PDB file of C-alpha atoms in Angstrom:
ATOM      1  CA  UNK A 152     -33.613  -7.121 -10.221  1.00 97.00           C
ATOM      2  CA  UNK A 153     -30.998  -5.655 -12.534  1.00 98.00           C
ATOM      3  CA  UNK A 154     -27.609  -4.297 -11.523  1.00 98.00           C
ATOM      4  CA  UNK A 155     -24.608  -3.208 -13.561  1.00 98.00           C
ATOM      5  CA  UNK A 156     -21.104  -4.448 -12.815  1.00 98.00           C
ATOM      6  CA  UNK A 157     -18.061  -2.641 -14.193  1.00 96.00           C
ATOM      7  CA  UNK A 158     -14.373  -3.377 -14.241  1.00 94.00           C
ATOM      8  CA  UNK A 159     -11.188  -2.515 -16.064  1.00 86.00           C
ATOM      9  CA  UNK A 160      -7.843  -4.243 -16.401  1.00 84.00           C
ATOM     10  CA  UNK A 161      -7.544  -7.999 -16.205  1.00 85.00           C
ATOM     11  CA  UNK A 162     -10.762  -8.348 -14.224  1.00 90.00           C
ATOM     12  CA  UNK A 163     -12.684  -6.946 -17.193  1.00 91.00           C
ATOM     13  CA  UNK A 164     -12.067 -10.086 -19.229  1.00 91.00           C
ATOM     14  CA  UNK A 165     -13.476 -12.239 -16.427  1.00 93.00           C
ATOM     15  CA  UNK A 166     -16.524  -9.970 -16.181  1.00 94.00           C
ATOM     16  CA  UNK A 167     -17.363 -10.391 -19.903  1.00 93.00           C
ATOM     17  CA  UNK A 168     -18.977  -6.943 -20.411  1.00 94.00           C
ATOM     18  CA  UNK A 169     -22.047  -6.748 -22.621  1.00 95.00           C
ATOM     19  CA  UNK A 170     -23.353  -3.163 -22.203  1.00 96.00           C
ATOM     20  CA  UNK A 171     -20.166  -1.328 -23.104  1.00 96.00           C
ATOM     21  CA  UNK A 172     -16.440  -1.989 -22.905  1.00 94.00           C
ATOM     22  CA  UNK A 173     -16.461  -2.070 -19.088  1.00 94.00           C
ATOM     23  CA  UNK A 174     -20.022  -2.906 -18.060  1.00 96.00           C
ATOM     24  CA  UNK A 175     -22.079  -6.052 -17.714  1.00 97.00           C
ATOM     25  CA  UNK A 176     -25.836  -6.075 -17.059  1.00 98.00           C
ATOM     26  CA  UNK A 177     -26.704  -8.697 -14.464  1.00 97.00           C
ATOM     27  CA  UNK A 178     -30.175  -9.959 -13.616  1.00 97.00           C
ATOM     28  CA  UNK A 179     -30.194 -11.295 -10.097  1.00 96.00           C
ATOM     29  CA  UNK A 180     -32.396 -12.176  -7.199  1.00 95.00           C
ATOM     30  CA  UNK A 181     -32.906  -9.340  -4.685  1.00 96.00           C
ATOM     31  CA  UNK A 182     -31.279  -9.780  -1.284  1.00 97.00           C
ATOM     32  CA  UNK A 183     -28.142 -11.550  -2.448  1.00 98.00           C
ATOM     33  CA  UNK A 184     -24.723 -10.255  -1.460  1.00 97.00           C
ATOM     34  CA  UNK A 185     -22.252  -9.112  -4.062  1.00 97.00           C
ATOM     35  CA  UNK A 186     -20.167 -12.175  -3.259  1.00 96.00           C
ATOM     36  CA  UNK A 187     -23.109 -14.479  -4.042  1.00 97.00           C
ATOM     37  CA  UNK A 188     -23.959 -12.547  -7.205  1.00 97.00           C
ATOM     38  CA  UNK A 189     -20.376 -12.868  -8.439  1.00 97.00           C
ATOM     39  CA  UNK A 190     -20.362 -16.590  -7.754  1.00 96.00           C
ATOM     40  CA  UNK A 191     -23.690 -16.857  -9.559  1.00 96.00           C
ATOM     41  CA  UNK A 192     -22.281 -15.378 -12.775  1.00 96.00           C
ATOM     42  CA  UNK A 193     -19.181 -17.549 -12.654  1.00 95.00           C
ATOM     43  CA  UNK A 194     -16.700 -15.063 -11.203  1.00 95.00           C
ATOM     44  CA  UNK A 195     -14.641 -16.410  -8.331  1.00 94.00           C
ATOM     45  CA  UNK A 196     -15.039 -13.770  -5.555  1.00 94.00           C
ATOM     46  CA  UNK A 197     -11.323 -14.243  -4.801  1.00 94.00           C
ATOM     47  CA  UNK A 198     -10.678 -12.149  -7.940  1.00 95.00           C
ATOM     48  CA  UNK A 199     -12.435  -9.142  -6.383  1.00 96.00           C
ATOM     49  CA  UNK A 200     -10.935  -7.305  -3.400  1.00 96.00           C
ATOM     50  CA  UNK A 201     -13.738  -4.787  -2.875  1.00 96.00           C
ATOM     51  CA  UNK A 202     -16.171  -2.685  -4.883  1.00 97.00           C
ATOM     52  CA  UNK A 203     -17.102   0.962  -5.367  1.00 97.00           C
ATOM     53  CA  UNK A 204     -20.604   2.374  -5.648  1.00 97.00           C
ATOM     54  CA  UNK A 205     -21.243   6.103  -6.045  1.00 96.00           C
ATOM     55  CA  UNK A 206     -17.759   6.841  -4.707  1.00 93.00           C
ATOM     56  CA  UNK A 207     -18.222   4.639  -1.643  1.00 96.00           C
ATOM     57  CA  UNK A 208     -16.264   1.541  -0.841  1.00 96.00           C
ATOM     58  CA  UNK A 209     -18.330  -1.636  -0.503  1.00 96.00           C
ATOM     59  CA  UNK A 210     -17.188  -4.981   0.814  1.00 95.00           C
ATOM     60  CA  UNK A 211     -18.312  -8.169  -0.834  1.00 94.00           C
ATOM     61  CA  UNK A 212     -21.027  -8.670   1.791  1.00 94.00           C
ATOM     62  CA  UNK A 213     -22.810  -5.603   0.361  1.00 96.00           C
ATOM     63  CA  UNK A 214     -26.352  -6.344  -0.798  1.00 98.00           C
ATOM     64  CA  UNK A 215     -27.029  -4.371  -4.000  1.00 98.00           C
ATOM     65  CA  UNK A 216     -30.294  -2.622  -4.831  1.00 97.00           C
ATOM     66  CA  UNK A 217     -32.114  -2.372  -8.148  1.00 97.00           C
ATOM     67  CA  UNK A 218     -30.155  -0.354 -10.714  1.00 97.00           C
ATOM     68  CA  UNK A 219     -26.906  -0.195  -8.728  1.00 98.00           C
ATOM     69  CA  UNK A 220     -23.808   0.482 -10.784  1.00 98.00           C
ATOM     70  CA  UNK A 221     -20.914  -1.228  -9.043  1.00 98.00           C
ATOM     71  CA  UNK A 222     -17.237  -1.112  -9.996  1.00 97.00           C
ATOM     72  CA  UNK A 223     -15.280  -4.196  -9.055  1.00 97.00           C
ATOM     73  CA  UNK A 224     -11.725  -3.654  -7.836  1.00 96.00           C
ATOM     74  CA  UNK A 225      -9.161  -6.442  -8.164  1.00 94.00           C
ATOM     75  CA  UNK A 226      -6.762  -7.630  -5.480  1.00 94.00           C
ATOM     76  CA  UNK A 227      -3.437  -5.852  -5.831  1.00 93.00           C
ATOM     77  CA  UNK A 228      -0.531  -7.695  -4.291  1.00 92.00           C
ATOM     78  CA  UNK A 229       2.678  -6.514  -5.943  1.00 95.00           C
ATOM     79  CA  UNK A 230       5.261  -4.248  -4.434  1.00 96.00           C
TER      80      UNK A 230
ATOM     81  CA  UNK B1169      19.883  20.511  17.454  1.00 73.00           C
ATOM     82  CA  UNK B1170      20.461  20.595  13.729  1.00 78.00           C
ATOM     83  CA  UNK B1171      24.026  21.201  12.573  1.00 88.00           C
ATOM     84  CA  UNK B1172      24.944  23.910  10.071  1.00 91.00           C
ATOM     85  CA  UNK B1173      25.270  21.226   7.399  1.00 92.00           C
ATOM     86  CA  UNK B1174      21.824  19.846   8.223  1.00 91.00           C
ATOM     87  CA  UNK B1175      20.320  23.321   8.156  1.00 92.00           C
ATOM     88  CA  UNK B1176      21.687  23.729   4.639  1.00 96.00           C
ATOM     89  CA  UNK B1177      20.648  20.251   3.448  1.00 97.00           C
ATOM     90  CA  UNK B1178      17.069  20.644   4.639  1.00 97.00           C
ATOM     91  CA  UNK B1179      16.781  24.397   4.071  1.00 97.00           C
ATOM     92  CA  UNK B1180      14.012  24.105   1.451  1.00 97.00           C
ATOM     93  CA  UNK B1181      11.735  21.989   3.633  1.00 97.00           C
ATOM     94  CA  UNK B1182      12.523  23.932   6.814  1.00 96.00           C
ATOM     95  CA  UNK B1183      10.847  26.853   4.978  1.00 96.00           C
ATOM     96  CA  UNK B1184       7.540  24.956   5.090  1.00 97.00           C
ATOM     97  CA  UNK B1185       5.132  26.446   7.672  1.00 96.00           C
ATOM     98  CA  UNK B1186       5.233  24.466  10.917  1.00 94.00           C
ATOM     99  CA  UNK B1187       8.055  22.182   9.772  1.00 97.00           C
ATOM    100  CA  UNK B1188      10.025  20.508  12.566  1.00 97.00           C
ATOM    101  CA  UNK B1189      13.187  18.863  11.273  1.00 96.00           C
ATOM    102  CA  UNK B1190      14.097  17.597  14.739  1.00 96.00           C
ATOM    103  CA  UNK B1191      10.963  15.425  14.825  1.00 97.00           C
ATOM    104  CA  UNK B1192      12.128  13.662  11.670  1.00 97.00           C
ATOM    105  CA  UNK B1193      15.634  13.285  13.016  1.00 97.00           C
ATOM    106  CA  UNK B1194      14.320  11.566  16.141  1.00 97.00           C
ATOM    107  CA  UNK B1195      12.001   9.211  14.225  1.00 98.00           C
ATOM    108  CA  UNK B1196      12.403   5.600  13.155  1.00 98.00           C
ATOM    109  CA  UNK B1197      10.515   4.217  10.159  1.00 98.00           C
ATOM    110  CA  UNK B1198      10.289   0.539   9.328  1.00 98.00           C
ATOM    111  CA  UNK B1199      10.167  -0.364   5.653  1.00 98.00           C
ATOM    112  CA  UNK B1200       9.280  -3.985   5.022  1.00 98.00           C
ATOM    113  CA  UNK B1201      10.063  -4.956   1.450  1.00 98.00           C
ATOM    114  CA  UNK B1202      12.605  -3.131  -0.691  1.00 98.00           C
ATOM    115  CA  UNK B1203      11.053  -3.545  -4.114  1.00 98.00           C
ATOM    116  CA  UNK B1204       9.432  -0.812  -6.180  1.00 98.00           C
ATOM    117  CA  UNK B1205       7.424   0.640  -3.292  1.00 98.00           C
ATOM    118  CA  UNK B1206      10.229   0.367  -0.740  1.00 98.00           C
ATOM    119  CA  UNK B1207      12.771   1.873  -3.138  1.00 98.00           C
ATOM    120  CA  UNK B1208      10.756   5.045  -3.568  1.00 98.00           C
ATOM    121  CA  UNK B1209       9.726   5.438   0.058  1.00 98.00           C
ATOM    122  CA  UNK B1210      13.225   4.694   1.436  1.00 98.00           C
ATOM    123  CA  UNK B1211      14.915   7.227  -0.829  1.00 98.00           C
ATOM    124  CA  UNK B1212      12.519  10.043   0.022  1.00 98.00           C
ATOM    125  CA  UNK B1213      12.403   9.315   3.743  1.00 98.00           C
ATOM    126  CA  UNK B1214      16.206   9.369   3.743  1.00 98.00           C
ATOM    127  CA  UNK B1215      16.386  12.523   1.643  1.00 98.00           C
ATOM    128  CA  UNK B1216      13.986  14.257   4.029  1.00 98.00           C
ATOM    129  CA  UNK B1217      16.253  13.401   6.972  1.00 98.00           C
ATOM    130  CA  UNK B1218      14.522  10.580   8.838  1.00 98.00           C
ATOM    131  CA  UNK B1219      16.715   9.690  11.802  1.00 98.00           C
ATOM    132  CA  UNK B1220      16.645   5.930  11.471  1.00 98.00           C
ATOM    133  CA  UNK B1221      15.477   3.543   8.769  1.00 98.00           C
ATOM    134  CA  UNK B1222      14.929  -0.082   9.574  1.00 98.00           C
ATOM    135  CA  UNK B1223      15.042  -1.973   6.291  1.00 98.00           C
ATOM    136  CA  UNK B1224      13.755  -5.535   6.039  1.00 97.00           C
ATOM    137  CA  UNK B1225      13.984  -7.727   2.951  1.00 97.00           C
ATOM    138  CA  UNK B1226      15.465 -11.190   2.464  1.00 96.00           C
ATOM    139  CA  UNK B1227      15.753 -11.151  -1.311  1.00 97.00           C
ATOM    140  CA  UNK B1228      18.522 -10.420  -3.775  1.00 98.00           C
ATOM    141  CA  UNK B1229      18.374  -8.048  -6.717  1.00 98.00           C
ATOM    142  CA  UNK B1230      17.328  -9.535 -10.068  1.00 98.00           C
ATOM    143  CA  UNK B1231      17.634  -7.897 -13.464  1.00 98.00           C
ATOM    144  CA  UNK B1232      13.846  -7.940 -13.851  1.00 97.00           C
ATOM    145  CA  UNK B1233      13.584  -5.684 -10.761  1.00 98.00           C
ATOM    146  CA  UNK B1234      15.356  -2.809 -12.434  1.00 98.00           C
ATOM    147  CA  UNK B1235      12.364  -1.334 -14.301  1.00 97.00           C
ATOM    148  CA  UNK B1236      10.977  -0.098 -10.991  1.00 98.00           C
ATOM    149  CA  UNK B1237      13.338  -0.706  -8.067  1.00 98.00           C
ATOM    150  CA  UNK B1238      15.342   2.483  -8.317  1.00 98.00           C
ATOM    151  CA  UNK B1239      17.583   1.740  -5.352  1.00 98.00           C
ATOM    152  CA  UNK B1240      19.534  -0.690  -7.516  1.00 98.00           C
ATOM    153  CA  UNK B1241      21.566  -0.787 -10.693  1.00 98.00           C
ATOM    154  CA  UNK B1242      23.111  -3.371 -12.992  1.00 98.00           C
ATOM    155  CA  UNK B1243      25.990  -3.904 -10.548  1.00 98.00           C
ATOM    156  CA  UNK B1244      23.490  -4.817  -7.792  1.00 98.00           C
ATOM    157  CA  UNK B1245      22.266  -7.962  -9.542  1.00 98.00           C
ATOM    158  CA  UNK B1246      22.635 -11.021  -7.347  1.00 98.00           C
ATOM    159  CA  UNK B1247      23.417  -9.012  -4.209  1.00 98.00           C
ATOM    160  CA  UNK B1248      21.221  -8.725  -1.078  1.00 98.00           C
ATOM    161  CA  UNK B1249      18.732  -5.891  -1.394  1.00 98.00           C
ATOM    162  CA  UNK B1250      19.239  -4.597   2.136  1.00 98.00           C
ATOM    163  CA  UNK B1251      22.981  -4.195   1.543  1.00 98.00           C
ATOM    164  CA  UNK B1252      22.579  -2.509  -1.822  1.00 98.00           C
ATOM    165  CA  UNK B1253      19.786  -0.301  -0.509  1.00 98.00           C
ATOM    166  CA  UNK B1254      21.907   0.613   2.503  1.00 98.00           C
ATOM    167  CA  UNK B1255      24.787   1.741   0.297  1.00 98.00           C
ATOM    168  CA  UNK B1256      22.533   3.836  -1.914  1.00 98.00           C
ATOM    169  CA  UNK B1257      20.801   5.481   1.035  1.00 98.00           C
ATOM    170  CA  UNK B1258      24.089   6.147   2.824  1.00 98.00           C
ATOM    171  CA  UNK B1259      25.390   7.835  -0.332  1.00 98.00           C
ATOM    172  CA  UNK B1260      22.274   9.994  -0.492  1.00 98.00           C
ATOM    173  CA  UNK B1261      22.218  10.951   3.187  1.00 98.00           C
ATOM    174  CA  UNK B1262      24.983   9.605   5.444  1.00 97.00           C
ATOM    175  CA  UNK B1263      23.323  10.974   8.575  1.00 97.00           C
ATOM    176  CA  UNK B1264      20.477   8.420   8.379  1.00 98.00           C
ATOM    177  CA  UNK B1265      21.082   5.506  10.756  1.00 98.00           C
ATOM    178  CA  UNK B1266      20.389   2.217   9.031  1.00 98.00           C
ATOM    179  CA  UNK B1267      19.317  -1.112  10.437  1.00 98.00           C
ATOM    180  CA  UNK B1268      19.552  -3.767   7.749  1.00 98.00           C
ATOM    181  CA  UNK B1269      17.580  -6.950   8.336  1.00 97.00           C
ATOM    182  CA  UNK B1270      18.249  -9.485   5.615  1.00 97.00           C
ATOM    183  CA  UNK B1271      15.284 -11.794   6.175  1.00 95.00           C
ATOM    184  CA  UNK B1272      11.758 -12.227   4.885  1.00 93.00           C
ATOM    185  CA  UNK B1273       9.006 -11.091   7.202  1.00 90.00           C
ATOM    186  CA  UNK B1274       7.566 -14.616   7.379  1.00 78.00           C
ATOM    187  CA  UNK B1275      10.781 -15.978   8.822  1.00 71.00           C
ATOM    188  CA  UNK B1276      11.248 -13.131  11.292  1.00 76.00           C
ATOM    189  CA  UNK B1277       9.384 -12.291  14.432  1.00 81.00           C
ATOM    190  CA  UNK B1278       7.320  -9.379  13.199  1.00 86.00           C
ATOM    191  CA  UNK B1279       6.860  -8.083  16.735  1.00 86.00           C
ATOM    192  CA  UNK B1280      10.617  -7.614  17.100  1.00 89.00           C
ATOM    193  CA  UNK B1281      10.741  -5.782  13.830  1.00 93.00           C
ATOM    194  CA  UNK B1282       8.296  -3.135  14.999  1.00 94.00           C
ATOM    195  CA  UNK B1283      10.019  -2.257  18.263  1.00 94.00           C
ATOM    196  CA  UNK B1284      10.753   1.456  18.583  1.00 95.00           C
ATOM    197  CA  UNK B1285       9.193   2.404  15.225  1.00 97.00           C
ATOM    198  CA  UNK B1286       6.882   5.378  14.804  1.00 97.00           C
ATOM    199  CA  UNK B1287       5.537   4.212  11.478  1.00 98.00           C
ATOM    200  CA  UNK B1288       5.444   1.092   9.265  1.00 98.00           C
ATOM    201  CA  UNK B1289       5.767   1.423   5.503  1.00 98.00           C
ATOM    202  CA  UNK B1290       4.538  -1.556   3.504  1.00 98.00           C
ATOM    203  CA  UNK B1291       6.759  -2.424   0.553  1.00 98.00           C
ATOM    204  CA  UNK B1292       5.701  -6.072   0.443  1.00 97.00           C
ATOM    205  CA  UNK B1293       4.814  -8.162  -2.569  1.00 95.00           C
ATOM    206  CA  UNK B1294       2.186 -10.553  -1.217  1.00 93.00           C
ATOM    207  CA  UNK B1295      -1.045 -10.377   0.745  1.00 93.00           C
ATOM    208  CA  UNK B1296      -0.075 -12.945   3.382  1.00 92.00           C
ATOM    209  CA  UNK B1297       2.837 -10.889   4.680  1.00 94.00           C
ATOM    210  CA  UNK B1298       0.718  -7.728   4.532  1.00 95.00           C
ATOM    211  CA  UNK B1299      -1.821  -9.307   6.850  1.00 94.00           C
ATOM    212  CA  UNK B1300       0.969 -10.294   9.255  1.00 94.00           C
ATOM    213  CA  UNK B1301       2.192  -6.697   9.256  1.00 95.00           C
ATOM    214  CA  UNK B1302      -1.359  -5.380   9.650  1.00 95.00           C
ATOM    215  CA  UNK B1303      -1.913  -7.638  12.658  1.00 94.00           C
ATOM    216  CA  UNK B1304       1.355  -6.652  14.327  1.00 94.00           C
ATOM    217  CA  UNK B1305       0.642  -2.964  13.773  1.00 94.00           C
ATOM    218  CA  UNK B1306      -2.679  -3.482  15.546  1.00 94.00           C
ATOM    219  CA  UNK B1307      -1.001  -5.110  18.536  1.00 93.00           C
ATOM    220  CA  UNK B1308       1.614  -2.379  18.829  1.00 94.00           C
ATOM    221  CA  UNK B1309      -0.706   0.503  17.844  1.00 95.00           C
ATOM    222  CA  UNK B1310       1.803   1.704  15.267  1.00 97.00           C
ATOM    223  CA  UNK B1311       0.400   3.201  12.066  1.00 98.00           C
ATOM    224  CA  UNK B1312       0.546   0.913   9.060  1.00 98.00           C
ATOM    225  CA  UNK B1313       0.923   2.609   5.686  1.00 98.00           C
ATOM    226  CA  UNK B1314      -0.388   0.145   3.165  1.00 98.00           C
ATOM    227  CA  UNK B1315       0.733   0.160  -0.451  1.00 98.00           C
ATOM    228  CA  UNK B1316       0.330  -2.327  -3.286  1.00 98.00           C
ATOM    229  CA  UNK B1317       0.552  -2.361  -7.070  1.00 97.00           C
ATOM    230  CA  UNK B1318      -0.506  -4.412 -10.071  1.00 95.00           C
ATOM    231  CA  UNK B1319      -0.113  -3.357 -13.674  1.00 95.00           C
ATOM    232  CA  UNK B1320      -1.166   0.293 -13.954  1.00 95.00           C
ATOM    233  CA  UNK B1321      -3.070   0.165 -10.676  1.00 96.00           C
ATOM    234  CA  UNK B1322      -1.876   1.150  -7.209  1.00 97.00           C
ATOM    235  CA  UNK B1323      -3.495   1.307  -3.770  1.00 98.00           C
ATOM    236  CA  UNK B1324      -2.331   3.198  -0.692  1.00 98.00           C
ATOM    237  CA  UNK B1325      -3.917   3.634   2.738  1.00 98.00           C
ATOM    238  CA  UNK B1326      -3.112   4.677   6.307  1.00 98.00           C
ATOM    239  CA  UNK B1327      -4.476   2.421   9.021  1.00 98.00           C
ATOM    240  CA  UNK B1328      -4.385   3.126  12.731  1.00 96.00           C
ATOM    241  CA  UNK B1329      -7.009   1.157  14.660  1.00 87.00           C
ATOM    242  CA  UNK B1330      -8.988   1.762  16.756  1.00 90.00           C
ATOM    243  CA  UNK B1331      -9.116   5.237  15.195  1.00 93.00           C
ATOM    244  CA  UNK B1332      -9.572   3.689  11.730  1.00 96.00           C
ATOM    245  CA  UNK B1333     -10.342   0.346  10.190  1.00 95.00           C
ATOM    246  CA  UNK B1334      -7.535  -1.985   9.174  1.00 96.00           C
ATOM    247  CA  UNK B1335      -6.497  -3.906   6.082  1.00 96.00           C
ATOM    248  CA  UNK B1336      -8.856  -6.736   7.022  1.00 95.00           C
ATOM    249  CA  UNK B1337     -11.758  -4.250   7.004  1.00 95.00           C
ATOM    250  CA  UNK B1338     -10.909  -3.547   3.380  1.00 93.00           C
ATOM    251  CA  UNK B1339     -10.343  -7.023   1.990  1.00 93.00           C
ATOM    252  CA  UNK B1340     -10.149 -10.717   2.788  1.00 88.00           C
ATOM    253  CA  UNK B1341      -6.722 -12.357   3.131  1.00 86.00           C
ATOM    254  CA  UNK B1342      -7.574 -15.275   0.835  1.00 86.00           C
ATOM    255  CA  UNK B1343      -7.743 -13.355  -2.434  1.00 91.00           C
ATOM    256  CA  UNK B1344      -6.292 -14.497  -5.723  1.00 87.00           C
ATOM    257  CA  UNK B1345      -2.648 -13.510  -6.323  1.00 85.00           C
ATOM    258  CA  UNK B1346      -0.746 -14.211  -9.534  1.00 86.00           C
ATOM    259  CA  UNK B1347       2.693 -15.826  -9.421  1.00 84.00           C
ATOM    260  CA  UNK B1348       4.168 -13.014 -11.471  1.00 90.00           C
ATOM    261  CA  UNK B1349       2.687  -9.535 -11.067  1.00 90.00           C
ATOM    262  CA  UNK B1350       2.868  -7.235 -14.107  1.00 93.00           C
ATOM    263  CA  UNK B1351       3.988  -3.738 -13.072  1.00 96.00           C
ATOM    264  CA  UNK B1352       4.440  -0.494 -14.954  1.00 97.00           C
ATOM    265  CA  UNK B1353       7.523   0.849 -13.178  1.00 97.00           C
ATOM    266  CA  UNK B1354       6.282   4.333 -12.326  1.00 98.00           C
ATOM    267  CA  UNK B1355       3.244   2.998 -10.434  1.00 98.00           C
ATOM    268  CA  UNK B1356       5.166   1.735  -7.367  1.00 98.00           C
ATOM    269  CA  UNK B1357       7.191   4.945  -7.591  1.00 98.00           C
ATOM    270  CA  UNK B1358       4.057   7.054  -7.221  1.00 98.00           C
ATOM    271  CA  UNK B1359       2.529   4.865  -4.516  1.00 98.00           C
ATOM    272  CA  UNK B1360       5.840   4.645  -2.624  1.00 98.00           C
ATOM    273  CA  UNK B1361       6.131   8.429  -2.643  1.00 98.00           C
ATOM    274  CA  UNK B1362       2.577   8.761  -1.363  1.00 98.00           C
ATOM    275  CA  UNK B1363       3.514   6.387   1.461  1.00 98.00           C
ATOM    276  CA  UNK B1364       6.649   8.417   2.263  1.00 98.00           C
ATOM    277  CA  UNK B1365       4.594  11.621   2.235  1.00 98.00           C
ATOM    278  CA  UNK B1366       2.047  10.206   4.649  1.00 98.00           C
ATOM    279  CA  UNK B1367       4.800   8.835   6.924  1.00 98.00           C
ATOM    280  CA  UNK B1368       6.527  12.215   7.087  1.00 98.00           C
ATOM    281  CA  UNK B1369       3.241  14.024   7.732  1.00 98.00           C
ATOM    282  CA  UNK B1370       2.485  11.637  10.599  1.00 98.00           C
ATOM    283  CA  UNK B1371       5.935  12.211  12.112  1.00 98.00           C
ATOM    284  CA  UNK B1372       5.525  15.971  11.711  1.00 98.00           C
ATOM    285  CA  UNK B1373       2.197  15.832  13.560  1.00 97.00           C
ATOM    286  CA  UNK B1374       0.131  16.588  10.460  1.00 97.00           C
ATOM    287  CA  UNK B1375      -2.963  14.410  10.041  1.00 97.00           C
ATOM    288  CA  UNK B1376      -2.292  12.055   7.133  1.00 98.00           C
ATOM    289  CA  UNK B1377      -4.702  12.611   4.262  1.00 98.00           C
ATOM    290  CA  UNK B1378      -5.150   8.844   3.896  1.00 98.00           C
ATOM    291  CA  UNK B1379      -5.992   8.226   7.561  1.00 98.00           C
ATOM    292  CA  UNK B1380      -8.750   5.596   7.341  1.00 97.00           C
ATOM    293  CA  UNK B1381      -8.938   6.102   3.592  1.00 98.00           C
ATOM    294  CA  UNK B1382      -7.730   4.370   0.458  1.00 98.00           C
ATOM    295  CA  UNK B1383      -6.119   5.955  -2.585  1.00 98.00           C
ATOM    296  CA  UNK B1384      -6.841   4.153  -5.833  1.00 97.00           C
ATOM    297  CA  UNK B1385      -4.405   5.251  -8.511  1.00 98.00           C
ATOM    298  CA  UNK B1386      -4.981   4.225 -12.120  1.00 95.00           C
ATOM    299  CA  UNK B1387      -1.912   5.095 -14.168  1.00 96.00           C
ATOM    300  CA  UNK B1388      -3.477   4.095 -17.463  1.00 93.00           C
ATOM    301  CA  UNK B1389      -6.307   6.635 -17.180  1.00 93.00           C
ATOM    302  CA  UNK B1390      -4.370   8.913 -14.798  1.00 96.00           C
ATOM    303  CA  UNK B1391      -7.076   8.983 -12.147  1.00 96.00           C
ATOM    304  CA  UNK B1392      -6.645   9.362  -8.392  1.00 97.00           C
ATOM    305  CA  UNK B1393      -9.665   8.382  -6.304  1.00 96.00           C
ATOM    306  CA  UNK B1394      -9.823   8.434  -2.526  1.00 97.00           C
ATOM    307  CA  UNK B1395     -12.493   6.487  -0.654  1.00 97.00           C
ATOM    308  CA  UNK B1396     -13.194   6.052   3.045  1.00 97.00           C
ATOM    309  CA  UNK B1397     -12.504   2.630   4.517  1.00 97.00           C
ATOM    310  CA  UNK B1398     -15.300   2.196   7.039  1.00 94.00           C
ATOM    311  CA  UNK B1399     -14.490   0.138  10.109  1.00 93.00           C
ATOM    312  CA  UNK B1400     -16.013  -3.293   9.758  1.00 92.00           C
ATOM    313  CA  UNK B1401     -17.844  -4.007  13.046  1.00 91.00           C
ATOM    314  CA  UNK B1402     -17.291  -7.715  12.471  1.00 90.00           C
ATOM    315  CA  UNK B1403     -13.652  -7.399  11.378  1.00 92.00           C
ATOM    316  CA  UNK B1404     -11.867 -10.520  12.686  1.00 88.00           C
ATOM    317  CA  UNK B1405      -8.841  -8.411  13.620  1.00 90.00           C
ATOM    318  CA  UNK B1406      -9.488  -4.809  14.568  1.00 91.00           C
ATOM    319  CA  UNK B1407     -13.039  -5.087  15.937  1.00 88.00           C
ATOM    320  CA  UNK B1408     -11.497  -6.782  18.984  1.00 77.00           C
ATOM    321  CA  UNK B1409      -8.535  -4.399  19.255  1.00 67.00           C
TER     322      UNK B1409
END
C-alpha cells in the first residue's frame, strides 16, 4: 500500500521528502496505524502532534488507506 | 451600571448588535502565562473592559522576550512579569481589577487558580503545564482557550468538555518539545488576539467559533485552517468527565 506524507517547517527535514518539496511517498503494510508507520520510516512519533487528511483532523492511531495524502502537524509548545 | 466615562470608553463596541458591556464588567478571566500569547490577550481583554484579570506567571522579563511580549519594554528587564504586566494594564484601563500571582503553575494549586473564573486563557510555554490546566478546566467545567506557537505556526482552540473534546483528545502529553522555541513575534500576537476574541464572545453569550475546533495558523504562507477536534471516546481525561 502506498500513502503520501507531507509536512512543512522543521518536521519537513525529518520527513525527508522525495516526491516534491513537502511530500514523501511511503510504501507500507495495510492496517498499520500512522504512529506505527512513522516509527517504521524512522520518525519518532513524538515529533508529530496530529495529522490532517482531506481537511479532517486525525490522531496518530488513525489507520491510513491506499493513496491517502496525510499532512503531519508538529507539536507546538511555545507561548 | 456603566458610568459616563465607561460609556465613552466602550462606545465603539457598545454599538455592536447585542453587545452587553455589563457582562464583561462582571467577568473574571484567568490568564496563565504572560509571554507572547498572554501579552496580546491581556491587553485586549483589558481594553475591552473585562472586570477582573487574574494573571499568573512566575518569570521575570528577559531581553529576548521583547520581540513578542508587548506588555514589556527595555525598562522591564529583570522585573517580575506579573508586576510589569499589571502596571501596563492599569495604565491602559485602570478600571480592570487585577490579581497578580507571581508563581509558576506547577508550583501553585491549579484548582485555587481557577476559582471564580468564567474563562481560562492559555499563555503557557510548555505542554506539561497545558495538560495540568486542561485537567483542572475539566474538573471545574470552565472553558479552556488553548493557544500555542512555534516559529511561524500557531494553534488555538476552545475546549469545554463534555460538550467538546479536550486537549488530550487532540494530542498526547509526551510529545517532543525543544529547549528553546523559535518564534516570529507576530504569531503569538495573532493567536493571543484570537484567544481574547473567543473569551469575550463566550462572556457575551456568543458561541465561540473555535468551540471544539482548532485553528491552525501558518504565518509563513498566511493560511488559516480550522478543523474539528472530535471527542476521543478513549480519551484518558475527558471521556470519564
